[in-house]
N, CA, C and O atoms as a MOPAC input file, in Angstrom:
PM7 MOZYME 1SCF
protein

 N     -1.12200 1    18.23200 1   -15.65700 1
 C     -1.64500 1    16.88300 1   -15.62700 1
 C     -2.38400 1    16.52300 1   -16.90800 1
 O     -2.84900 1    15.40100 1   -17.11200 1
 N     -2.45300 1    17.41800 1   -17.65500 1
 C     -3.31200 1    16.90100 1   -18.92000 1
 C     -2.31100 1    16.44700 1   -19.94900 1
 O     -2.74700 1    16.54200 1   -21.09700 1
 N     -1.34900 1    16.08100 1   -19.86800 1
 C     -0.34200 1    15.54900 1   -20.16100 1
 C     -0.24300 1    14.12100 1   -19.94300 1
 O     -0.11400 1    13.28300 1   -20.83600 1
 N     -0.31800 1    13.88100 1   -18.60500 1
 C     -0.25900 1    12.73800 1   -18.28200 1
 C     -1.20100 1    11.59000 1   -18.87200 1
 O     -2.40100 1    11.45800 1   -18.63600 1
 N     -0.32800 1    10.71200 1   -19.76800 1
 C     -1.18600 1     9.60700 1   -20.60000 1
 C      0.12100 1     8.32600 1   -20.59700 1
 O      1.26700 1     8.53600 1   -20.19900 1
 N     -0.31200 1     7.20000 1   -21.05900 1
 C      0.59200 1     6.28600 1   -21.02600 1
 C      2.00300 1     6.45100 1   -21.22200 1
 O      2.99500 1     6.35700 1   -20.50000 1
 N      1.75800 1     6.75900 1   -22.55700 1
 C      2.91800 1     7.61700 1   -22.95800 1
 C      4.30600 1     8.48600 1   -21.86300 1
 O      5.53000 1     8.35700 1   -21.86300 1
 N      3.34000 1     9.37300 1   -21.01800 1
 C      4.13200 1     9.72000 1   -20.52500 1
 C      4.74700 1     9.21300 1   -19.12300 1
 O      5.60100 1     9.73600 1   -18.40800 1
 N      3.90500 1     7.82400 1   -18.95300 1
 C      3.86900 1     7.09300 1   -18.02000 1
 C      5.01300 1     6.08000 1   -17.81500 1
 O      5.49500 1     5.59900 1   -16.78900 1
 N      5.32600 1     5.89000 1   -19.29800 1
 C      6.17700 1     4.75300 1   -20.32200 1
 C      7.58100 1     5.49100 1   -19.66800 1
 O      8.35100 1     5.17800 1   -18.76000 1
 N      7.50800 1     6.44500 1   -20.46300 1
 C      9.22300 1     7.68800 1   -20.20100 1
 C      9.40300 1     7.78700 1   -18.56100 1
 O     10.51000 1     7.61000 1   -18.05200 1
 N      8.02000 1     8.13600 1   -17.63800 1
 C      8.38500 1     8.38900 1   -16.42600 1
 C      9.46500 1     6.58400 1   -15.66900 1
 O     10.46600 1     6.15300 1   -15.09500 1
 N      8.79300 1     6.42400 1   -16.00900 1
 C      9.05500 1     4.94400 1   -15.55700 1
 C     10.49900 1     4.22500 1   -16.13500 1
 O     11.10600 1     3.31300 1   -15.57400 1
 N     10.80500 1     4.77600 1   -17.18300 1
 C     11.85500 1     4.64200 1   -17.84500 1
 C     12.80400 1     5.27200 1   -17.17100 1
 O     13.65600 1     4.68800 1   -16.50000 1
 N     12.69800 1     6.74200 1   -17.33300 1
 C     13.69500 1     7.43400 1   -16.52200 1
 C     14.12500 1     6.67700 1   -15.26800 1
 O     15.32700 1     6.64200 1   -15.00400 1
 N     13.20200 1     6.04000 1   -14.43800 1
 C     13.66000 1     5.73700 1   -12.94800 1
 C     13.96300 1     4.71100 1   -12.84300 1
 O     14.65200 1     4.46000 1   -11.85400 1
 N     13.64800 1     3.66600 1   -13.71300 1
 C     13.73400 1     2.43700 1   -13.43400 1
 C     15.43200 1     2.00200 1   -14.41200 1
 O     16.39600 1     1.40400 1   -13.93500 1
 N     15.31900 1     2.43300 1   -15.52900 1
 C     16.38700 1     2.13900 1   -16.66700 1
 C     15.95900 1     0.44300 1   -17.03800 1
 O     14.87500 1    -0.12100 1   -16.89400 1
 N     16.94400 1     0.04300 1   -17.43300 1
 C     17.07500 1    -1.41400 1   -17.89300 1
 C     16.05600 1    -2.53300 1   -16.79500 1
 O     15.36400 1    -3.50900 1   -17.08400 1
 N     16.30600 1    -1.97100 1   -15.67600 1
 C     15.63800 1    -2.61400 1   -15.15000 1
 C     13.68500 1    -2.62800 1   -15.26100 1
 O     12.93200 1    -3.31100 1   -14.56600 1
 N     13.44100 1    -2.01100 1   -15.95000 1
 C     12.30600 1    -1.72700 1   -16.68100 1
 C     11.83900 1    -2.83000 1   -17.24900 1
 O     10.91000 1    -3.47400 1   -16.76100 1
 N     12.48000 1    -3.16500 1   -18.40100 1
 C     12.65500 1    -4.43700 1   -19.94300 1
 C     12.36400 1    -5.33400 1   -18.85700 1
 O     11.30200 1    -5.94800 1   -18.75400 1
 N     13.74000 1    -5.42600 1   -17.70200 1
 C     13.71200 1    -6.95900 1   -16.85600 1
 C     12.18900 1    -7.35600 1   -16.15800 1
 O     11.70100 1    -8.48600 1   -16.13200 1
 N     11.67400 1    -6.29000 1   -15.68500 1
 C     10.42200 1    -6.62800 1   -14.89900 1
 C      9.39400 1    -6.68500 1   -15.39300 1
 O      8.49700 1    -7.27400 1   -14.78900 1
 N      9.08100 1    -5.95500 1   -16.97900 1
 C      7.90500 1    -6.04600 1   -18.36800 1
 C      8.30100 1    -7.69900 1   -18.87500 1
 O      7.28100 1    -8.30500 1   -19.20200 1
 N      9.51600 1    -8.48200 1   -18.99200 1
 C      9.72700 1    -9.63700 1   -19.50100 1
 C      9.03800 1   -10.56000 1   -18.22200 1
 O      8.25800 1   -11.49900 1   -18.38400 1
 N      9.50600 1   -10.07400 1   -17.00300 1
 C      8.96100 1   -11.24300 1   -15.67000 1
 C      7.50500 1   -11.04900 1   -15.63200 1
 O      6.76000 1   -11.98500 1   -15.34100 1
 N      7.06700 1    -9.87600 1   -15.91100 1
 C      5.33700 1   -10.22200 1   -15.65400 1
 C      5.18200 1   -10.81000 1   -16.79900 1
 O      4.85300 1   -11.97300 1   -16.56500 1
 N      5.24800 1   -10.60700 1   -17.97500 1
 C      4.42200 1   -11.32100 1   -19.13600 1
 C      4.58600 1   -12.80200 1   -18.98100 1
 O      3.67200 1   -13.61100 1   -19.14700 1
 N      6.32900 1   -13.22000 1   -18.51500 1
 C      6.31300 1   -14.78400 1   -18.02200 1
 C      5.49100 1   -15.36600 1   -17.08200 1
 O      4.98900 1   -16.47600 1   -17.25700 1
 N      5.22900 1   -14.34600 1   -15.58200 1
 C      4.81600 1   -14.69300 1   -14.49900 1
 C      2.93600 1   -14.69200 1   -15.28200 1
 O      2.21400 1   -15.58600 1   -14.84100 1
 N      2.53600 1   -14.08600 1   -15.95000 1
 C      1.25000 1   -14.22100 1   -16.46800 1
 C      0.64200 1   -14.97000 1   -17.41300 1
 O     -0.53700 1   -15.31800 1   -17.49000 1
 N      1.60800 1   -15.19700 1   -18.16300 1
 C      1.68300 1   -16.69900 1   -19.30400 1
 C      1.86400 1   -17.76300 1   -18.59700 1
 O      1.22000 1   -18.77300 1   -18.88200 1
 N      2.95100 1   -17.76400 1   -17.32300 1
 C      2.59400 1   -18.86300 1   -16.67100 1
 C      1.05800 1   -19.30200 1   -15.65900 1
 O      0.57500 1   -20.42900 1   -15.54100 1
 N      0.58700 1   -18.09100 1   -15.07700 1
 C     -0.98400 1   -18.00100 1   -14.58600 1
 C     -1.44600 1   -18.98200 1   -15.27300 1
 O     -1.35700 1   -20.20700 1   -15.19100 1
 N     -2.22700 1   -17.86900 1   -16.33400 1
 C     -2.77600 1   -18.09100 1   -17.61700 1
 C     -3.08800 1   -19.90900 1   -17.76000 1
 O     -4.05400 1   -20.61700 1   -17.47300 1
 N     -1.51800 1   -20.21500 1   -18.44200 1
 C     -1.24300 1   -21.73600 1   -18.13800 1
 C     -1.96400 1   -22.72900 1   -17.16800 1
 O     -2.76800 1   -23.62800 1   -17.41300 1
 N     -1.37000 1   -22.24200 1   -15.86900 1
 C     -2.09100 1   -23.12700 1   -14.72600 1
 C     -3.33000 1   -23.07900 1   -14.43500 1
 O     -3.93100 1   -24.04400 1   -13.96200 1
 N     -3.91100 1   -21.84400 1   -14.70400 1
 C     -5.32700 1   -22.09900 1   -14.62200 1
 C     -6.12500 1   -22.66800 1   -15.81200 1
 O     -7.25500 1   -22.97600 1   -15.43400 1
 N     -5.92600 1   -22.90600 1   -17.09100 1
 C     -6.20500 1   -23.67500 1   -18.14400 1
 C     -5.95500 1   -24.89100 1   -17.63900 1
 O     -7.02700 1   -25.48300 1   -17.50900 1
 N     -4.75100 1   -25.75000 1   -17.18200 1
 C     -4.49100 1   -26.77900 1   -16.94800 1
 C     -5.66300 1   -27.26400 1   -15.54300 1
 O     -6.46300 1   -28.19800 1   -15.60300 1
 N     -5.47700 1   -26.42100 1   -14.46700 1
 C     -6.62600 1   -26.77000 1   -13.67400 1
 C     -8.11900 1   -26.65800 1   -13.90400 1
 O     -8.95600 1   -27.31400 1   -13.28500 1
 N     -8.35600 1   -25.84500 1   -14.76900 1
 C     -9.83300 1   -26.18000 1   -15.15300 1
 C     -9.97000 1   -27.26600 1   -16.44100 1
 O    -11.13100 1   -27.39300 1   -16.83200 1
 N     -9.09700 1   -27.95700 1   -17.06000 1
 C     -9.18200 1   -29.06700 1   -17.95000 1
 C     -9.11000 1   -30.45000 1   -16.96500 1
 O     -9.73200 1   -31.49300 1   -17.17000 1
 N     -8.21900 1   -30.18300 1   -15.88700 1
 C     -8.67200 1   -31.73900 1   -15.35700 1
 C    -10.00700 1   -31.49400 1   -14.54900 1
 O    -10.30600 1   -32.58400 1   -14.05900 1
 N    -10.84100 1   -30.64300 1   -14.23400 1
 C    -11.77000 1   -30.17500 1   -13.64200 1
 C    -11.55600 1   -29.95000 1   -12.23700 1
 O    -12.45700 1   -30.17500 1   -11.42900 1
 N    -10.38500 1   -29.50800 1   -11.87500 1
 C     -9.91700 1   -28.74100 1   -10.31900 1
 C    -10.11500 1   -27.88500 1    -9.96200 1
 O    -10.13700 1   -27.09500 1   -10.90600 1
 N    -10.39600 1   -27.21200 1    -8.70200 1
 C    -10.64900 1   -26.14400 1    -8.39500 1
 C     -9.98300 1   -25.10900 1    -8.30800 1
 O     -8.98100 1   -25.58700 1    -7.77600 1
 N     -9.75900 1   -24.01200 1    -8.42700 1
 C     -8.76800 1   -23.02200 1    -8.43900 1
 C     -8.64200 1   -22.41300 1    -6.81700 1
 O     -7.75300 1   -21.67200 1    -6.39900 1
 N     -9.57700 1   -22.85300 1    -6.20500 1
 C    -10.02600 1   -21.99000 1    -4.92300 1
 C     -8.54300 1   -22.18400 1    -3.89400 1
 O     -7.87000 1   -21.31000 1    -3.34800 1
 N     -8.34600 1   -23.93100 1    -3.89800 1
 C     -6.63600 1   -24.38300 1    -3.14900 1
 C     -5.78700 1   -23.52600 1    -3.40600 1
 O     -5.24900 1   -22.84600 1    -2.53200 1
 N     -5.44800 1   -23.39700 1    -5.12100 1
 C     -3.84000 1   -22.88700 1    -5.77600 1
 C     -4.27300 1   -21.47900 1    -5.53300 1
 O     -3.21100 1   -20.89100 1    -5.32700 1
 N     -5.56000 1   -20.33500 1    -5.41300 1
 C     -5.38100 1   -19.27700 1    -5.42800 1
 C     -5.14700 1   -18.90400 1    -3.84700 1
 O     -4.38300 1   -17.97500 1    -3.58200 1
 N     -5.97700 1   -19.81800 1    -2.51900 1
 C     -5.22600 1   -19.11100 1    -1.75000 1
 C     -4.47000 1   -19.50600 1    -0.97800 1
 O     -4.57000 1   -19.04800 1     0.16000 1
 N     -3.39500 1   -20.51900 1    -1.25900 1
 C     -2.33500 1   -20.82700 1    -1.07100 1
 C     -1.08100 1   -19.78400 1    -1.58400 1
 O     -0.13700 1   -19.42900 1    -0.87800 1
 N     -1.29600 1   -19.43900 1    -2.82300 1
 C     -0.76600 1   -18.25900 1    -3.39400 1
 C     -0.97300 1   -17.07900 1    -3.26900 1
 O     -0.16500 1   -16.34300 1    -3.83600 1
 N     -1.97100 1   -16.51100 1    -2.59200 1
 C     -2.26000 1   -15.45500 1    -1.54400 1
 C     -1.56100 1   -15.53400 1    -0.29700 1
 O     -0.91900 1   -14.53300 1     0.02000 1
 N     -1.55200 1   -16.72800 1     0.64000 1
 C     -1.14600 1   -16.36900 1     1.97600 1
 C      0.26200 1   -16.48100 1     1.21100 1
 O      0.78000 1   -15.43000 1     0.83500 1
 N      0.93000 1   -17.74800 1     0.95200 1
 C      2.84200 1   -17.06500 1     0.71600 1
 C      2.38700 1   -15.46100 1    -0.06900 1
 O      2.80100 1   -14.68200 1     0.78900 1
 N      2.07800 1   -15.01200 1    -0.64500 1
 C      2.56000 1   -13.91100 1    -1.39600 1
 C      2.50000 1   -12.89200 1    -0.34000 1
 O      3.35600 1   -12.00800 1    -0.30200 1
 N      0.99700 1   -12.98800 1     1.02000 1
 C      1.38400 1   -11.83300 1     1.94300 1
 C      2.50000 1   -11.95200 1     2.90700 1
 O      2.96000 1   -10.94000 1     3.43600 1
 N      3.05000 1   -13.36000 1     3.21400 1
 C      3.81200 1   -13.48100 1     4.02900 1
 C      5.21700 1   -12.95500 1     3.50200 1
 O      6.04400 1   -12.25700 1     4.08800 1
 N      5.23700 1   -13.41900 1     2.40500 1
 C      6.48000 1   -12.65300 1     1.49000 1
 C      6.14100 1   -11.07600 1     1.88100 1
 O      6.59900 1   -10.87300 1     3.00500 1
 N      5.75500 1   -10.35800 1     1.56000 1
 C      5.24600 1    -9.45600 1     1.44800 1
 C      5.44100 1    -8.28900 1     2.90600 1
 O      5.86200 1    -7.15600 1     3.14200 1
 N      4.72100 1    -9.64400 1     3.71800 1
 C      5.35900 1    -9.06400 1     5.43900 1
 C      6.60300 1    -9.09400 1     5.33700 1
 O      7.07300 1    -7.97100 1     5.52100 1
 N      7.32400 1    -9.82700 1     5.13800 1
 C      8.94500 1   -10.38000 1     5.50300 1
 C      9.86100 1    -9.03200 1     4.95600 1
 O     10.73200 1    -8.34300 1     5.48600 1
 N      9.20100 1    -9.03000 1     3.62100 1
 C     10.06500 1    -7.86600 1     3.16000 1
 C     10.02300 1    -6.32000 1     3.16000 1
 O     10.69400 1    -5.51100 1     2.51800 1
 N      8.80500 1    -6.10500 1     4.28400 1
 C      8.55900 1    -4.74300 1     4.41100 1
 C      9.55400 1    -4.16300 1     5.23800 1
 O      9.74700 1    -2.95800 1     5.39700 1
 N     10.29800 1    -5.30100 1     5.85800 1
 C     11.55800 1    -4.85100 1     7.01800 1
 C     12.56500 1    -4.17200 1     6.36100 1
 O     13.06700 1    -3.10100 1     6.70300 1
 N     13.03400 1    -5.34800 1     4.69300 1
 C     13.81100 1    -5.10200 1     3.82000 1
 C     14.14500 1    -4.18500 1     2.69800 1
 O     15.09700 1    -4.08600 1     1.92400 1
 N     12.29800 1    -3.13700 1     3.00000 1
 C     12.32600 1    -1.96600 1     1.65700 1
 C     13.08100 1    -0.74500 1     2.01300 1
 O     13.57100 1    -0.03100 1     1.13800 1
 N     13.22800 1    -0.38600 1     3.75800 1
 C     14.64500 1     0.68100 1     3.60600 1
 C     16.21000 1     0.50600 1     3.18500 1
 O     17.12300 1     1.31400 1     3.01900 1
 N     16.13400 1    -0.56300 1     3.11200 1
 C     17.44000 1    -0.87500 1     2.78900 1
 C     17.42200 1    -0.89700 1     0.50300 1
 O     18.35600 1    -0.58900 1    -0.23800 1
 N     16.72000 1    -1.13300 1     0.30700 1
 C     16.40300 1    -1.25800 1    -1.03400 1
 C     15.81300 1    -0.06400 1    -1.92500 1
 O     15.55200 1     0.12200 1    -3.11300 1
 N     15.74800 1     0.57900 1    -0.83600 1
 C     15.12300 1     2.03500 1    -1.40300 1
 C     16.57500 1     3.10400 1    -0.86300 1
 O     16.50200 1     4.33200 1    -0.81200 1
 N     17.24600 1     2.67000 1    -0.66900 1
 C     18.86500 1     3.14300 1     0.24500 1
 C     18.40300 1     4.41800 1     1.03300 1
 O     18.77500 1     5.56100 1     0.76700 1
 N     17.34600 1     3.98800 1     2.26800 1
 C     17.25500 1     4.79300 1     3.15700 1
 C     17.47200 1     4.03300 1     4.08300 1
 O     17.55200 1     2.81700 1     3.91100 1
 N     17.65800 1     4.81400 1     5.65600 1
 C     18.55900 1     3.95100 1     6.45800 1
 C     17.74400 1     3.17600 1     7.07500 1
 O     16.56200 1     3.50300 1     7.17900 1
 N     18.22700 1     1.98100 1     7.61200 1
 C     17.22900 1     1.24400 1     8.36000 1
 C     16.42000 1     1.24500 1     9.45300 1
 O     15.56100 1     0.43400 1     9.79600 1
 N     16.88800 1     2.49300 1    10.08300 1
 C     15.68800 1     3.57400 1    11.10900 1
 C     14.75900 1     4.01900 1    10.24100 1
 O     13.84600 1     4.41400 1    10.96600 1
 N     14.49000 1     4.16800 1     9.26000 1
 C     13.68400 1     5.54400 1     8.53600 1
 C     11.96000 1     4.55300 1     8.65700 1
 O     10.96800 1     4.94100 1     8.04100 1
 N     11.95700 1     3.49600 1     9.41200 1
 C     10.68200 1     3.23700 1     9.71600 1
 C     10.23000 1     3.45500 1    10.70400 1
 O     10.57400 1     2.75100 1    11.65400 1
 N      9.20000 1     4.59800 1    10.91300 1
 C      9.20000 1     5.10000 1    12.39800 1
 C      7.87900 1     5.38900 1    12.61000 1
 O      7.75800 1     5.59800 1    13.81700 1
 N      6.48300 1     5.54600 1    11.86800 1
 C      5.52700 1     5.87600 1    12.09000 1
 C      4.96000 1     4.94700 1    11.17800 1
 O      5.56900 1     4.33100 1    10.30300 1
 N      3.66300 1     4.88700 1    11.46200 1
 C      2.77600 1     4.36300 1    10.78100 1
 C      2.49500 1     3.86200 1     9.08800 1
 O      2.30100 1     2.78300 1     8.52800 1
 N      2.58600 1     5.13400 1     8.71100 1
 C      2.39800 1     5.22900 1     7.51700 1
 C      3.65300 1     4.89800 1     6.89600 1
 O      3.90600 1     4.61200 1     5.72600 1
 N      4.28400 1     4.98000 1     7.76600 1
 C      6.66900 1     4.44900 1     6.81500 1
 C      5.81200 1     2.75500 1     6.71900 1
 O      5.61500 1     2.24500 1     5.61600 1
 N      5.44500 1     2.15800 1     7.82600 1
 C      5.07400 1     0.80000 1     7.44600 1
 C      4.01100 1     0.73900 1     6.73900 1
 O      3.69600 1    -0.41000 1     6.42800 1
 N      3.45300 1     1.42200 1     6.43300 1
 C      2.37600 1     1.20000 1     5.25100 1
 C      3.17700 1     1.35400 1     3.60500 1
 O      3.06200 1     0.61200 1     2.63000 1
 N      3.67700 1     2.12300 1     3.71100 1
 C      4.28200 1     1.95600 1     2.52700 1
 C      5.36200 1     1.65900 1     2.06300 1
 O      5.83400 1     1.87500 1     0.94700 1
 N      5.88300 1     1.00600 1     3.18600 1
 C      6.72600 1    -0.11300 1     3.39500 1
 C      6.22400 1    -1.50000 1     2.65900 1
 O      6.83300 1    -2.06400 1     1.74900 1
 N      5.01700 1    -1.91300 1     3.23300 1
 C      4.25300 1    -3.13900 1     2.91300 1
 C      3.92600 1    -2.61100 1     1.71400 1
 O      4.45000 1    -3.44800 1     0.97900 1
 N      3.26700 1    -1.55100 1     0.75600 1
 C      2.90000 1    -1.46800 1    -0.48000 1
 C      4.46200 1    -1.69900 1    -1.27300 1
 O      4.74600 1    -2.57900 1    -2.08700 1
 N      5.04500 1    -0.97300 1    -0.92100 1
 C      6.23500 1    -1.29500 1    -1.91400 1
 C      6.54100 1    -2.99600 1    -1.82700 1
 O      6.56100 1    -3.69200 1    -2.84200 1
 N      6.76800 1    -3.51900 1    -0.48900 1
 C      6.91000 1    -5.20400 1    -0.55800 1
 C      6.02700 1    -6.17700 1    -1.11100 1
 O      6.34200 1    -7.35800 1    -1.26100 1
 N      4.58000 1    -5.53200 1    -1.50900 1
 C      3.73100 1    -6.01000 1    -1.89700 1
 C      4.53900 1    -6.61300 1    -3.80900 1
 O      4.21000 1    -7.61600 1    -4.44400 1
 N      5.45700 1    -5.68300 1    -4.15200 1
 C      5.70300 1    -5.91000 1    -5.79600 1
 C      6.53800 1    -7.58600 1    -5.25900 1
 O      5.85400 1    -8.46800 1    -5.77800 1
 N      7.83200 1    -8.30300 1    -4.36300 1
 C      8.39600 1    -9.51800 1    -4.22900 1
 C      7.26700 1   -10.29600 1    -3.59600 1
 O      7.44300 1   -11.48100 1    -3.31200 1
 N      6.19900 1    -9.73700 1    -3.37600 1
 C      5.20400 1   -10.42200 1    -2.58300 1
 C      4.22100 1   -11.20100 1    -3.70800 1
 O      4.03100 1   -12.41700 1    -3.68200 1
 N      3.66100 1   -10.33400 1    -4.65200 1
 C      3.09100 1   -10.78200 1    -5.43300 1
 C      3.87000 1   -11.49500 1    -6.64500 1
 O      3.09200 1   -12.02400 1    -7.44000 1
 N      5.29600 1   -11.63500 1    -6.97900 1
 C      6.02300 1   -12.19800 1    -7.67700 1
 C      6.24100 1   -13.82300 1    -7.76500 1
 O      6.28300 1   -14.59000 1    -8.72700 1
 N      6.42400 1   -14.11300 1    -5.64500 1
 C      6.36200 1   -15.10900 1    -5.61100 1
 C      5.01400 1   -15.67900 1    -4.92800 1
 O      4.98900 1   -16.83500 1    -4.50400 1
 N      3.91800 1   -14.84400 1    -4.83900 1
 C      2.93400 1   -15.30300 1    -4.73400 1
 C      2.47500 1   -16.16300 1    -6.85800 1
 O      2.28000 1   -17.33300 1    -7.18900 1
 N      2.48200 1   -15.40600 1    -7.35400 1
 C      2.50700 1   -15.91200 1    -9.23100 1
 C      2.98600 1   -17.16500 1    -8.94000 1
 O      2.22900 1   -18.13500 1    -8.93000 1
 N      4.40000 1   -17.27200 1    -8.65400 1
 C      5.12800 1   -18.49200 1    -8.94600 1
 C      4.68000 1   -19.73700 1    -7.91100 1
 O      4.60800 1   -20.88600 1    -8.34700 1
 N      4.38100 1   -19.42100 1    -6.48800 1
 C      3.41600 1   -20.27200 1    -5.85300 1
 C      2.58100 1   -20.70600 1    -6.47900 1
 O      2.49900 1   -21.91700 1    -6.27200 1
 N      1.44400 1   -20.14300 1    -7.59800 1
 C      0.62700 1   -20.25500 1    -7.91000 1
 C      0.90600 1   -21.62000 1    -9.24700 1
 O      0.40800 1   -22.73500 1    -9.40400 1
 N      1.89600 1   -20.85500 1    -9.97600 1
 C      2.27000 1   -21.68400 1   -10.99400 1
 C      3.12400 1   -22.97000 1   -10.22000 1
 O      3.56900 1   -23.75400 1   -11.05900 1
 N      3.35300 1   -23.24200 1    -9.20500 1
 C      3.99800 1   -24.62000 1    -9.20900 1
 C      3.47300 1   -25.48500 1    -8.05100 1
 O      3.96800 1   -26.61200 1    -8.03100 1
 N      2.74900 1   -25.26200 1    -7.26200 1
 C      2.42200 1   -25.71300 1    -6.74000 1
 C      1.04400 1   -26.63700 1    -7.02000 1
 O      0.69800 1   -27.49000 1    -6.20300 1
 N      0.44800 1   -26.43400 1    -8.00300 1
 C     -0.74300 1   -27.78300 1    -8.52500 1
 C      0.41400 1   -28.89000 1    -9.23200 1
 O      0.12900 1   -29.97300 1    -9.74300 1
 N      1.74300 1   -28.30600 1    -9.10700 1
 C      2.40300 1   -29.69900 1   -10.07800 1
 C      3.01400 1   -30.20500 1    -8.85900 1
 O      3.19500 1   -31.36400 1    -9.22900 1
 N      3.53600 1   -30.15700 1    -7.46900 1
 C      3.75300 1   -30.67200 1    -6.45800 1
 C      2.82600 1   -31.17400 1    -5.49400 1
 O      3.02700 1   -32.26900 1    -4.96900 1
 N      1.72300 1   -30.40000 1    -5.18100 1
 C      1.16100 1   -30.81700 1    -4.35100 1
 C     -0.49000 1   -31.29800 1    -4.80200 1
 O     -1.35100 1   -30.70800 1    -5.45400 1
 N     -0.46500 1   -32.80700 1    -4.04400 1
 C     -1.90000 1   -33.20000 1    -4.25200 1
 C     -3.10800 1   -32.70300 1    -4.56400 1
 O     -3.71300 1   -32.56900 1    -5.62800 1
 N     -3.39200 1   -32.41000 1    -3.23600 1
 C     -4.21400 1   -31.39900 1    -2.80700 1
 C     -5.01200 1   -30.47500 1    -3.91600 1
 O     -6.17900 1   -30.33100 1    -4.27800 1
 N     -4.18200 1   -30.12700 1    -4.12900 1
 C     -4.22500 1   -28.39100 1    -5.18600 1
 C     -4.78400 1   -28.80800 1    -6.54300 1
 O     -5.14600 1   -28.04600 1    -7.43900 1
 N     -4.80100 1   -30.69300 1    -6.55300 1
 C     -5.08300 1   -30.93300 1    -7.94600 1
 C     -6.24900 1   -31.84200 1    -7.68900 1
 O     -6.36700 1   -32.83500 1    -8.40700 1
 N     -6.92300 1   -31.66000 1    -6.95600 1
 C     -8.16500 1   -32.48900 1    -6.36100 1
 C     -9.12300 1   -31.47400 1    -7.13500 1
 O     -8.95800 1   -30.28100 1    -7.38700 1
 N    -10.30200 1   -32.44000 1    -7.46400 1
 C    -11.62100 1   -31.93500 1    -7.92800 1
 C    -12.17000 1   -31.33900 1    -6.66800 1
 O    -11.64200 1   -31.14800 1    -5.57200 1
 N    -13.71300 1   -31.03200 1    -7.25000 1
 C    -14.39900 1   -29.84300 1    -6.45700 1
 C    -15.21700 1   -30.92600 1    -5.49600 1
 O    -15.97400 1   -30.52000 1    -4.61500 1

């Protein structure tokens, strides 16, 4: 373990992930430049962030629930292999990564649709 540093964190992650690596380092920096964005834009008209953040919390857990059904199948174990407790716990941590994806993008579009979200304090 004294090994273990970014570095080797970079390669581990590489190895398992491949290309699909690049794809998901390009979606967070977008999904965070877009944040970033919306919350600049809501604190310049003087709005509250409190609406857009937990509006973008509850979709992101509900996402999040929805797809904990969907992580044996995506992890290509069979769709029995949820059977105790802890299979749904880390079931929901792994669903937590499409959970918080489109919880971001909730976040980023929804002060440009909905009223509400763009109301002062």
């Amino acid at each position: 373990m004294s090994d273990f540093n970014p570095v080797s964190m970079f390669f581990i992650l590489y190895e398992s992930t491949g290309v699909w690596l690049w794809l998901l380092l390009g979606l967070a920096a977008v999904l965070l430049a877009g944040i970033f964005l919306t919350m600049r834009n809501l604190l310049r008209a003087g709005a509250s962030l409190r609406r857009p953040v937990l509006m973008a919390v509850i979709v992101g857990v509900a996402v999040a629930v929805l797809a904990t059904w969907a992580v044996p199948v995506w992890t290509l174990a069979g769709p029995g292999a949820l059977s105790a407790g802890i299979d749904y716990l880390f079931a929901f941590l792994f669903a937590l990564v499409p959970g918080a994806i489109v919880g971001a993008i909730a976040f980023i579009l929804l002060p440009r649709f909905c009223s509400a979200c763009r109301t002062a304090v």
